[in-house]
Short mmCIF file of N, CA and C in Angstrom, two decimals:
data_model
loop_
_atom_site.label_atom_id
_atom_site.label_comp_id
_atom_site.label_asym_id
_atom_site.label_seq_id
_atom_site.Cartn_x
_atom_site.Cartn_y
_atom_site.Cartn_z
N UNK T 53 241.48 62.47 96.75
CA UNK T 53 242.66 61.66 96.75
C UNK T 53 243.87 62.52 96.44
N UNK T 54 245.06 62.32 96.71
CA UNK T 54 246.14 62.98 96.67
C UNK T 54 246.91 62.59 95.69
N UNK T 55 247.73 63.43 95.23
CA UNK T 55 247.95 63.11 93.84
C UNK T 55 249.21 61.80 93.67
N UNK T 56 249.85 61.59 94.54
CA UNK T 56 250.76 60.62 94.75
C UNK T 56 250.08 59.28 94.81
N UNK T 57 249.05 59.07 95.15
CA UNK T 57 248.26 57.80 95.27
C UNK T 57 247.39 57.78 93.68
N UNK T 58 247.55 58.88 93.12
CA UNK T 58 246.78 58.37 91.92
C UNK T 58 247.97 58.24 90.71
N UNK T 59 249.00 58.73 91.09
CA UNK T 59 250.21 58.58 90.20
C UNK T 59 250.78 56.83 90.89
N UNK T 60 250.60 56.36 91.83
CA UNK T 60 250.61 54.98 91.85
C UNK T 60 249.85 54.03 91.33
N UNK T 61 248.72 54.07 91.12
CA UNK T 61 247.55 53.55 90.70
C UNK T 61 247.79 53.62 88.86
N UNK T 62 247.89 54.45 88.59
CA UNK T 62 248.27 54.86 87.10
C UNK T 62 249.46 54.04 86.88
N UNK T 63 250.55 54.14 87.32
CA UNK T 63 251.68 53.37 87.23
C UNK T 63 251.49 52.21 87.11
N UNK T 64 250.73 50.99 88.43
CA UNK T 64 250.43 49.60 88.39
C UNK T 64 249.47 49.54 87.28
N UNK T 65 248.24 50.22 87.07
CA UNK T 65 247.92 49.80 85.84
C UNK T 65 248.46 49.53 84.87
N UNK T 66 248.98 50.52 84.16
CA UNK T 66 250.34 50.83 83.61
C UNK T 66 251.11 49.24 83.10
N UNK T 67 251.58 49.41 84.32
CA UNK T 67 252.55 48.26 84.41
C UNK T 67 251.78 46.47 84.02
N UNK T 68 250.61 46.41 84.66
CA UNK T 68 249.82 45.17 84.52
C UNK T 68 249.54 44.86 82.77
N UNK T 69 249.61 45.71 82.02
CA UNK T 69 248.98 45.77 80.77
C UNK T 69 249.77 44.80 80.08
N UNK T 70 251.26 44.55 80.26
CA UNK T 70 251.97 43.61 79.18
C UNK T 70 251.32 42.67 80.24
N UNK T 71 251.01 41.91 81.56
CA UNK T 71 250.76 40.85 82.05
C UNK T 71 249.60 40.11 81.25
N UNK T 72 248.56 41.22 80.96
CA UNK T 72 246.97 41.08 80.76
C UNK T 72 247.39 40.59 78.99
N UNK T 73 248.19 40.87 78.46
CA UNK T 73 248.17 40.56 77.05
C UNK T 73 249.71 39.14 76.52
N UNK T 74 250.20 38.85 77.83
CA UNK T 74 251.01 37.85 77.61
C UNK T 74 249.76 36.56 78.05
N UNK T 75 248.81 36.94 78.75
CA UNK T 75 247.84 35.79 79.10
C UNK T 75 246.85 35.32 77.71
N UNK T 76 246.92 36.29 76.93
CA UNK T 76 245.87 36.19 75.68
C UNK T 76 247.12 36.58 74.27
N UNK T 77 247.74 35.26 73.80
CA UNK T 77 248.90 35.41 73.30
C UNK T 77 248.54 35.15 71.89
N UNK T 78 247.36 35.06 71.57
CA UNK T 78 246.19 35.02 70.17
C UNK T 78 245.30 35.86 70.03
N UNK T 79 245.23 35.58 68.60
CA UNK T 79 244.03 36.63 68.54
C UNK T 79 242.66 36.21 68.08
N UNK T 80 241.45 36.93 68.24
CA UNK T 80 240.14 36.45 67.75
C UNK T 80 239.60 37.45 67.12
N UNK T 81 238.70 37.13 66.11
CA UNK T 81 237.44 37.96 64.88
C UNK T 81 236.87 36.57 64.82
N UNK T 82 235.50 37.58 64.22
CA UNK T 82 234.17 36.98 63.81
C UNK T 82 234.55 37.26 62.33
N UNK T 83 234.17 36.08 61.95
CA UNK T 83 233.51 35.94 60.48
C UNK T 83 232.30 35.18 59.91
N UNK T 84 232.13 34.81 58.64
CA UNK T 84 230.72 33.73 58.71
C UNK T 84 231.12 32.89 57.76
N UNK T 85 230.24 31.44 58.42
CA UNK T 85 230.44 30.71 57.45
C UNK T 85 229.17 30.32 56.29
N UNK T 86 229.30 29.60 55.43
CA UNK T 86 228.40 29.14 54.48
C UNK T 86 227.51 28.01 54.96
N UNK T 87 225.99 28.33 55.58
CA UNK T 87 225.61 26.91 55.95
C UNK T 87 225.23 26.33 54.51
N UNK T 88 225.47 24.67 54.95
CA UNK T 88 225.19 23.72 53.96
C UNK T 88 224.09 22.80 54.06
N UNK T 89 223.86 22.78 55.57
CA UNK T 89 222.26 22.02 56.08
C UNK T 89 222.14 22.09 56.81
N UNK T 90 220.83 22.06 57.69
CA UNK T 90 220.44 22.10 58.89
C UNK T 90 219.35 21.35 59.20
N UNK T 91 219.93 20.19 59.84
CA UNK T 91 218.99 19.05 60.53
C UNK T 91 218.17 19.55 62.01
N UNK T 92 217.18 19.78 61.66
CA UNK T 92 216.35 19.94 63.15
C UNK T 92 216.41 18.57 63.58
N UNK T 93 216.32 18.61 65.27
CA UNK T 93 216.86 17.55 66.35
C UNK T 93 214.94 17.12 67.04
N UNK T 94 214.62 16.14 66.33
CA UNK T 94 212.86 16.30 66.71
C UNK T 94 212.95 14.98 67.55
N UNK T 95 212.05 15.36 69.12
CA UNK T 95 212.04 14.06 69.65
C UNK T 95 209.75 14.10 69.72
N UNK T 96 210.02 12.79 70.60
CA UNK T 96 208.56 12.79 70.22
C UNK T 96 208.36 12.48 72.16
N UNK T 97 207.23 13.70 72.54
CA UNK T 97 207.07 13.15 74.05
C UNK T 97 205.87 12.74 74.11
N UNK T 98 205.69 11.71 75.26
CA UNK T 98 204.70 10.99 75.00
C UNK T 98 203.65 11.99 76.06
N UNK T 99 203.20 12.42 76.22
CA UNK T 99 202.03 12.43 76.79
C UNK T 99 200.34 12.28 77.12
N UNK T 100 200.06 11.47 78.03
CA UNK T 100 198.78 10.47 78.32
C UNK T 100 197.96 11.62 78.13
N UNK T 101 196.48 11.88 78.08
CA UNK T 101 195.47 12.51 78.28
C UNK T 101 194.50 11.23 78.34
N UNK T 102 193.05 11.76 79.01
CA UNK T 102 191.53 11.20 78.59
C UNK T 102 191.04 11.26 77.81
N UNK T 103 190.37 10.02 77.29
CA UNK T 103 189.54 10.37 76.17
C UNK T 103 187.63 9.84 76.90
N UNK T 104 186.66 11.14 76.73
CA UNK T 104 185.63 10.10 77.31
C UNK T 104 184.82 10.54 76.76
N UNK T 105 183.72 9.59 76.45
CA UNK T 105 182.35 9.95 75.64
C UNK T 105 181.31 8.91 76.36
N UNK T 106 179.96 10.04 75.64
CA UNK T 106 178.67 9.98 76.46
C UNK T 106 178.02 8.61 75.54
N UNK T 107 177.40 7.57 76.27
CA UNK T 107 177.06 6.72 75.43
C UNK T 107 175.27 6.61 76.15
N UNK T 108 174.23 6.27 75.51
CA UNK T 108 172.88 6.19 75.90
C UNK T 108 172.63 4.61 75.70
N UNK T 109 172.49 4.33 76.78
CA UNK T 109 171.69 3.02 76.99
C UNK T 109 170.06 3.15 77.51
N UNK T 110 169.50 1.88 77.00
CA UNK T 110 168.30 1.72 77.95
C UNK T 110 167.97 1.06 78.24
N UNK T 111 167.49 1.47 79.61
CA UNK T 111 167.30 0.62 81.35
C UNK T 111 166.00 0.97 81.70
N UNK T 112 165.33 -0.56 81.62
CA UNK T 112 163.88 -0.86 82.32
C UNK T 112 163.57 0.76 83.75
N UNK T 113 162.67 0.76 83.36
CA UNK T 113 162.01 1.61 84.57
C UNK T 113 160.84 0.89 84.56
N UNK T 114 160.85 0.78 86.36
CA UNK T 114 159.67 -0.14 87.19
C UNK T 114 158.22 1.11 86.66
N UNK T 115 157.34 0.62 86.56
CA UNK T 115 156.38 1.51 86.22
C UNK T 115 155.33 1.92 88.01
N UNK T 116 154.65 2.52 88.12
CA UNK T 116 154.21 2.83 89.59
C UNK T 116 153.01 1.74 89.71
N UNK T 117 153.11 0.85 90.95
CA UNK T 117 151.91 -0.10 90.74
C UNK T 117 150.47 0.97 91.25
N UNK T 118 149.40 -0.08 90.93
CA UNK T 118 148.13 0.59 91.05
C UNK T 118 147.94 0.15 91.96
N UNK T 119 147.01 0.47 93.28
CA UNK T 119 146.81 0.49 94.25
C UNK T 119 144.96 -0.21 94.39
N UNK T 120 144.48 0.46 93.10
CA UNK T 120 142.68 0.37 93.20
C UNK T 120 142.62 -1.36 93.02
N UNK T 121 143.08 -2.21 92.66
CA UNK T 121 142.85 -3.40 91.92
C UNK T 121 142.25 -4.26 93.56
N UNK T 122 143.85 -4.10 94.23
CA UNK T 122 143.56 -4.51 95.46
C UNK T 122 143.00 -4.00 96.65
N UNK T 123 142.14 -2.84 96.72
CA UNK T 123 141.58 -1.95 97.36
C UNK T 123 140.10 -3.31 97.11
N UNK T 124 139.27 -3.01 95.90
CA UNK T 124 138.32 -3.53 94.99
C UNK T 124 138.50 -4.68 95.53
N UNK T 125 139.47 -5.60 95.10
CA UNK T 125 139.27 -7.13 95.72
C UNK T 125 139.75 -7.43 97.13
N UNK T 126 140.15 -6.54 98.03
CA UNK T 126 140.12 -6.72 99.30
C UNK T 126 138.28 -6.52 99.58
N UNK T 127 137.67 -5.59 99.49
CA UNK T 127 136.29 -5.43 99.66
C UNK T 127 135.68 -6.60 99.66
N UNK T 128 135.90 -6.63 97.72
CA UNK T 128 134.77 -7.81 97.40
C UNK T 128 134.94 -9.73 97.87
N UNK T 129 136.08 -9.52 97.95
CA UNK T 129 136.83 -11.23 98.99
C UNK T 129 136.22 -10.73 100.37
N UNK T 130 136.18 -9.70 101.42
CA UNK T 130 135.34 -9.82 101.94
C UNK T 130 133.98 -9.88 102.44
N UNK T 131 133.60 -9.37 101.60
CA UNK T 131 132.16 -9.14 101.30
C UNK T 131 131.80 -11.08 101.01
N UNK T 132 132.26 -11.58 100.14
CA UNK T 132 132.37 -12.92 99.73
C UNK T 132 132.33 -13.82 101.12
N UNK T 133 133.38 -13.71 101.85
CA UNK T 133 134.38 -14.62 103.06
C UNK T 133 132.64 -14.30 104.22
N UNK T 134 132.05 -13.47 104.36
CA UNK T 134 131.05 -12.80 105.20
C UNK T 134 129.92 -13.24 104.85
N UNK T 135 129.76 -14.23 103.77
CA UNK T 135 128.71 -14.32 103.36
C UNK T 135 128.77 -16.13 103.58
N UNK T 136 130.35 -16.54 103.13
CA UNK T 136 129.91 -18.06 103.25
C UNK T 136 130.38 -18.58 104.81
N UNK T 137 130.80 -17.73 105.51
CA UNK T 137 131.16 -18.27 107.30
C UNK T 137 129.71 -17.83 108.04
N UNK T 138 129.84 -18.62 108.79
CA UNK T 138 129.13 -18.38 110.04
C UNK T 138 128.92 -17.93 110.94
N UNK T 139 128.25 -17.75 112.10
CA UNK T 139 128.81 -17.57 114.05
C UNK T 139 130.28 -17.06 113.89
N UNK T 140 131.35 -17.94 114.77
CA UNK T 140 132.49 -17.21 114.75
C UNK T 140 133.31 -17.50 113.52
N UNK T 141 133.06 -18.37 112.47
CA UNK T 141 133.94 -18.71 111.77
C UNK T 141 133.73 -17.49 110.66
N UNK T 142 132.89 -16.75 110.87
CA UNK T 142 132.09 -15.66 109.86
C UNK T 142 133.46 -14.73 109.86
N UNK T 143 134.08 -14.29 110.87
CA UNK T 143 134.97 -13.47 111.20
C UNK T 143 136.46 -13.51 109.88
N UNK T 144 136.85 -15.13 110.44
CA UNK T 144 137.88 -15.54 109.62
C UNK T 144 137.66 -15.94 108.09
N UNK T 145 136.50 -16.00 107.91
CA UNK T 145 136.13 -16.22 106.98
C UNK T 145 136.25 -14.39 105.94
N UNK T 146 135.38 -13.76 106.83
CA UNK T 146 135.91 -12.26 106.30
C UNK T 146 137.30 -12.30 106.06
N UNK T 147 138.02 -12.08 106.76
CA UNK T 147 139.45 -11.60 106.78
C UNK T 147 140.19 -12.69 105.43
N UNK T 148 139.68 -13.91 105.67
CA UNK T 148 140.91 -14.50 104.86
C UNK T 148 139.93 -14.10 103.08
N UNK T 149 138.81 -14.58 102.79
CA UNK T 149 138.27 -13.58 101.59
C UNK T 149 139.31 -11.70 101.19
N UNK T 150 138.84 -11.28 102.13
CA UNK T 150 139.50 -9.58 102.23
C UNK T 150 140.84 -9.69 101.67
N UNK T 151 142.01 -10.99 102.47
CA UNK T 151 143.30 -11.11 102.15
C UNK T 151 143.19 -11.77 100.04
N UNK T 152 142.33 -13.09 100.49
CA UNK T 152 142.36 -13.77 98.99
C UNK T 152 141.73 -12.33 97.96
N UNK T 153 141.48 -11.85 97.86
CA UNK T 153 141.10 -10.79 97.29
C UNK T 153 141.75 -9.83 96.96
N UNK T 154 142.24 -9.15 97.91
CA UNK T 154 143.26 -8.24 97.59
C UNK T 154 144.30 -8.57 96.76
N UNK T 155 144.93 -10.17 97.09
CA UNK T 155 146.30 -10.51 95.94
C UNK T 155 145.65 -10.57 94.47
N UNK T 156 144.16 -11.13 94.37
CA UNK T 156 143.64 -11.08 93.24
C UNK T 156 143.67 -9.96 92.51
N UNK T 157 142.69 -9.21 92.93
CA UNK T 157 142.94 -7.81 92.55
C UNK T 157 144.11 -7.00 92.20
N UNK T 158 145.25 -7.13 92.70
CA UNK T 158 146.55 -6.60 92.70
C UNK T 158 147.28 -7.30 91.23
N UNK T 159 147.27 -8.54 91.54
CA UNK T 159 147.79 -8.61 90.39
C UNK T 159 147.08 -9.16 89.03
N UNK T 160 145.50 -8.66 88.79
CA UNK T 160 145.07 -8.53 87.70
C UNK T 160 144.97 -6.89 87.72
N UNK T 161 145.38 -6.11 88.31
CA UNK T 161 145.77 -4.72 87.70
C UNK T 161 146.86 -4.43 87.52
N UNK T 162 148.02 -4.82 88.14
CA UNK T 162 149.29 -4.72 87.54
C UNK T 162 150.16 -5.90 86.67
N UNK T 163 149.39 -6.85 86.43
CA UNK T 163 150.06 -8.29 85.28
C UNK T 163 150.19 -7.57 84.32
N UNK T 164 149.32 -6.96 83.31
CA UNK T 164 149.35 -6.43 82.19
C UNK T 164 150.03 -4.61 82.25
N UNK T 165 150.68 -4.55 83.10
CA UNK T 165 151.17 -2.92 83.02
C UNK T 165 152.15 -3.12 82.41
N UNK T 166 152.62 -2.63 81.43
CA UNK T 166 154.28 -2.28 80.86
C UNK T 166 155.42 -1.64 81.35
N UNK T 167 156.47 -2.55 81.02
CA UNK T 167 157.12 -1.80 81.73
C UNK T 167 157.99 -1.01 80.98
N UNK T 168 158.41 0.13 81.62
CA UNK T 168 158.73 1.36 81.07
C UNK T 168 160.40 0.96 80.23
N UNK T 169 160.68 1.87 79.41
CA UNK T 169 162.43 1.82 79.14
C UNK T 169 162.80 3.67 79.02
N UNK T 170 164.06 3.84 79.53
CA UNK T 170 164.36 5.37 79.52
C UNK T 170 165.60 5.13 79.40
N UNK T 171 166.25 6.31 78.36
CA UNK T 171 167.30 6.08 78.11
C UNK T 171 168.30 6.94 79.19
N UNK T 172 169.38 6.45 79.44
CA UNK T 172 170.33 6.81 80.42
C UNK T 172 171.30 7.14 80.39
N UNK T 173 172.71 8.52 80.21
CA UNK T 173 173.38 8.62 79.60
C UNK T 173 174.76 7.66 80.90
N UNK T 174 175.81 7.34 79.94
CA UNK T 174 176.72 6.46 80.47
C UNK T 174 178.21 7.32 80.06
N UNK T 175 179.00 7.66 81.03
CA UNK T 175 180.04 8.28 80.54
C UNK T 175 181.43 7.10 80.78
N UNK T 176 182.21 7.14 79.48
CA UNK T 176 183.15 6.28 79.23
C UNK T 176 184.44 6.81 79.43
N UNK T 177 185.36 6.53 80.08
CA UNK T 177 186.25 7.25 79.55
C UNK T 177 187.95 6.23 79.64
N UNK T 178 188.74 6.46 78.78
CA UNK T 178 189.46 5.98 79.02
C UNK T 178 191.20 6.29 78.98
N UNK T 179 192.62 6.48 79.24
CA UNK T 179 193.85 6.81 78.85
C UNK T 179 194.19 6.81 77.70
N UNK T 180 194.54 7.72 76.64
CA UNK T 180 195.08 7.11 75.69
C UNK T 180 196.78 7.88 75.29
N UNK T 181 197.51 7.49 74.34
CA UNK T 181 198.78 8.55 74.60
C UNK T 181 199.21 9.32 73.02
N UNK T 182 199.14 10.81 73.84
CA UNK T 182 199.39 11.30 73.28
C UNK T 182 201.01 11.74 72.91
N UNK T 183 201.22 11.86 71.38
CA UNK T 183 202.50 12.42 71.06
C UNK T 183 202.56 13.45 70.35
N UNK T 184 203.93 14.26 70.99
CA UNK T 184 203.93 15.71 70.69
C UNK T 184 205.32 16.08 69.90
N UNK T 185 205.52 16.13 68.83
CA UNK T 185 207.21 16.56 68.53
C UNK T 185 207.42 17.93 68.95
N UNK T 186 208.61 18.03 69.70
CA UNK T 186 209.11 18.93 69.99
C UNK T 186 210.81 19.02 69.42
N UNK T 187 211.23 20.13 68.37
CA UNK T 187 212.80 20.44 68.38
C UNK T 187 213.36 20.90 69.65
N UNK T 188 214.25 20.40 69.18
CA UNK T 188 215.40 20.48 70.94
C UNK T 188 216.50 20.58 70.60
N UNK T 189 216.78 21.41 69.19
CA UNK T 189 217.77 22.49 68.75
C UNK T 189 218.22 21.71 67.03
N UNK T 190 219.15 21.73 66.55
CA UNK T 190 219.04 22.20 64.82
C UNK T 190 220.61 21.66 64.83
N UNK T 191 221.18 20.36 64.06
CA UNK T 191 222.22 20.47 63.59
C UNK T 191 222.79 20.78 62.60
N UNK T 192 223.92 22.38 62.84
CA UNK T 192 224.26 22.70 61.42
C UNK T 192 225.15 22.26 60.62
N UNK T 193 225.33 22.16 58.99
CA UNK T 193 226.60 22.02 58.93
C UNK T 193 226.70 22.93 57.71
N UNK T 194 228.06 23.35 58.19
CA UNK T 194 228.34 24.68 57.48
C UNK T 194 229.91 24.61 57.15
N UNK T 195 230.30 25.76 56.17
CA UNK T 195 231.58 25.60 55.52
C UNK T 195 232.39 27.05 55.91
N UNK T 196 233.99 26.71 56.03
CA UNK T 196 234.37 28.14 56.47
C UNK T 196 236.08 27.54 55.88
N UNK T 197 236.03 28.32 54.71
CA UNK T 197 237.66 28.59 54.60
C UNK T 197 238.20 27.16 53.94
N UNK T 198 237.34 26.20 52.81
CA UNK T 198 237.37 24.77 52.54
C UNK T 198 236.76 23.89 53.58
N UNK T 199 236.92 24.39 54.92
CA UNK T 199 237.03 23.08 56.02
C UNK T 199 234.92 22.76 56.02
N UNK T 200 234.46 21.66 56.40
CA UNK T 200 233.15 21.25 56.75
C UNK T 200 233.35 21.28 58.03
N UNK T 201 232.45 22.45 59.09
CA UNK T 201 232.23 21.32 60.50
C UNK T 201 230.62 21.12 60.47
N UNK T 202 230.38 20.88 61.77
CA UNK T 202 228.95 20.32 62.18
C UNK T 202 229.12 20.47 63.41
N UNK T 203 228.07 21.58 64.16
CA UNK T 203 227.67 21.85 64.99
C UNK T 203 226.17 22.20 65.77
N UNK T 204 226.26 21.97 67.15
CA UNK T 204 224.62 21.87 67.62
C UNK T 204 224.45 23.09 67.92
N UNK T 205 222.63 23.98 67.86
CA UNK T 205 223.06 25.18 67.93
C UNK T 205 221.04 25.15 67.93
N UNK T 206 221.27 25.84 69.13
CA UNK T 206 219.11 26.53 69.57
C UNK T 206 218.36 27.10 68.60
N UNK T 207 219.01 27.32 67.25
CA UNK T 207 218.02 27.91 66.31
C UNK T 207 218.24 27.68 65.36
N UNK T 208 217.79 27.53 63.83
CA UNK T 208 218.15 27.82 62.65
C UNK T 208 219.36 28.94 61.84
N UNK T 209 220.13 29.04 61.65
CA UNK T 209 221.21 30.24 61.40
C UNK T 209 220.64 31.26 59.92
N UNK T 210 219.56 30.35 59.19
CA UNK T 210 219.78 30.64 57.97
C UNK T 210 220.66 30.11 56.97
N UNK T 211 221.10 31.26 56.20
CA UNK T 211 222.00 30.92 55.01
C UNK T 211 223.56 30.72 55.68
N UNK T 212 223.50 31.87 56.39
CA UNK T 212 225.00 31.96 56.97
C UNK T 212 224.99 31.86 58.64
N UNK T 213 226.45 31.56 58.48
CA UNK T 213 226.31 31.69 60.62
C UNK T 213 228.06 32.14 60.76
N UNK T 214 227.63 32.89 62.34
CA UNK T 214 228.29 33.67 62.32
C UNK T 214 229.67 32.48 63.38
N UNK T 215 230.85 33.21 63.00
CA UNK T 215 231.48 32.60 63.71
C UNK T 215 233.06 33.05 64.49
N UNK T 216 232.85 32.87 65.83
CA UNK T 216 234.31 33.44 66.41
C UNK T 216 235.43 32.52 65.87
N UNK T 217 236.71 33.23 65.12
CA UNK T 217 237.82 32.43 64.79
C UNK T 217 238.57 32.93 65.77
N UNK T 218 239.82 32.10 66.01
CA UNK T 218 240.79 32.28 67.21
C UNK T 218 241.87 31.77 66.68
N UNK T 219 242.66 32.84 66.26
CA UNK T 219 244.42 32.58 65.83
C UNK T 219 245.38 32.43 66.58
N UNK T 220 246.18 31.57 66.97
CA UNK T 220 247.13 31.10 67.94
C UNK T 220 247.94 30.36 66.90
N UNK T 221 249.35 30.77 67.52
CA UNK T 221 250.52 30.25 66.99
C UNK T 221 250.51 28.96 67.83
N UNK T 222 251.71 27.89 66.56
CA UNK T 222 251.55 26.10 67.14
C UNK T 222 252.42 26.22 68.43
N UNK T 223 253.57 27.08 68.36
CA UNK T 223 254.12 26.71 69.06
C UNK T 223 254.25 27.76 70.55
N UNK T 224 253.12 28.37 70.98
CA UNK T 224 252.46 29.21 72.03
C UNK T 224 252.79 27.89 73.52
N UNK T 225 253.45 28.47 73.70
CA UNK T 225 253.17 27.90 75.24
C UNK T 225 251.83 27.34 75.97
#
């Protein structure tokens, strides 16, 4: 760059500096104040979850029927039916013995079977609501110079908190 363009540049800076400080016609420092309490801000959110548990019941189980009872009295009903028919009636006479027999048989071996019980697990479950406190920031109140304020603020400060003051005259434009 040539030196005439940087002796312009220098100059407008230069020159801008009373603009930049007639815009900021106060002044500011940090100091601290005395906290006096601090209220944490607690809300409560609701949130649902499940609740489920295993419960045991017991439920009949069919037991396996027996098969021999009516095997046995199908035989012996026909063996029976064959003995009191005749010529052709000898035939039906078998068969319906064989049938009366078999129901006999069947259910004098399975009347007296027990029936089984096994326990079964049952799962329950149901909504219930949950609550959670959460802070959602800390109101302080603190002292600076006699005056009390109270302000909201994301954390605890402690004993002290720090604070920007800003001096401006009343009658500042």
């Amino acid at each position: 760059m040539n030196l005439n363009v940087k002796l312009i540049i220098a100059t407008l800076g230069i020159s801008a500096l009373p603009l930049a400080q007639a815009q900021t016609s106060y002044s500011e420092f940090e100091d601290f104040g005395r906290v006096v309490r601090v209220q944490p801000r607690v809300e409560q959110i609701r949130t649902p979850r499940e609740e489920c548990r295993t419960e045991y019941v017991q439920v009949p189980v069919q037991q396996q029927r027996g098969v021999g009872g009516g095997i046995v009295g199908g035989v012996v009903g026909g063996l029976l039916g064959n003995q009191v028919g005749s010529g052709s009636g000898r035939v039906a006479a078998t068969a319906a013995g064989a049938i009366a027999g078999a129901m006999i048989g069947d259910r004098s071996e399975n009347a007296n079977r027990p029936q089984g019980v096994q326990e079964q697990a049952v799962r329950q479950c149901r909504v219930v609501d949950a609550y959670e406190s959460r802070t959602n920031g800390y109101d302080v109140t603190y002292e600076y110079r006699g005056q009390t304020y109270t302000s909201l603020m994301n954390r605890d400060p402690g004993n002290r908190v720090r604070l920007r003051v800003s001096v401006q005259p009343l009658d500042a434009y």
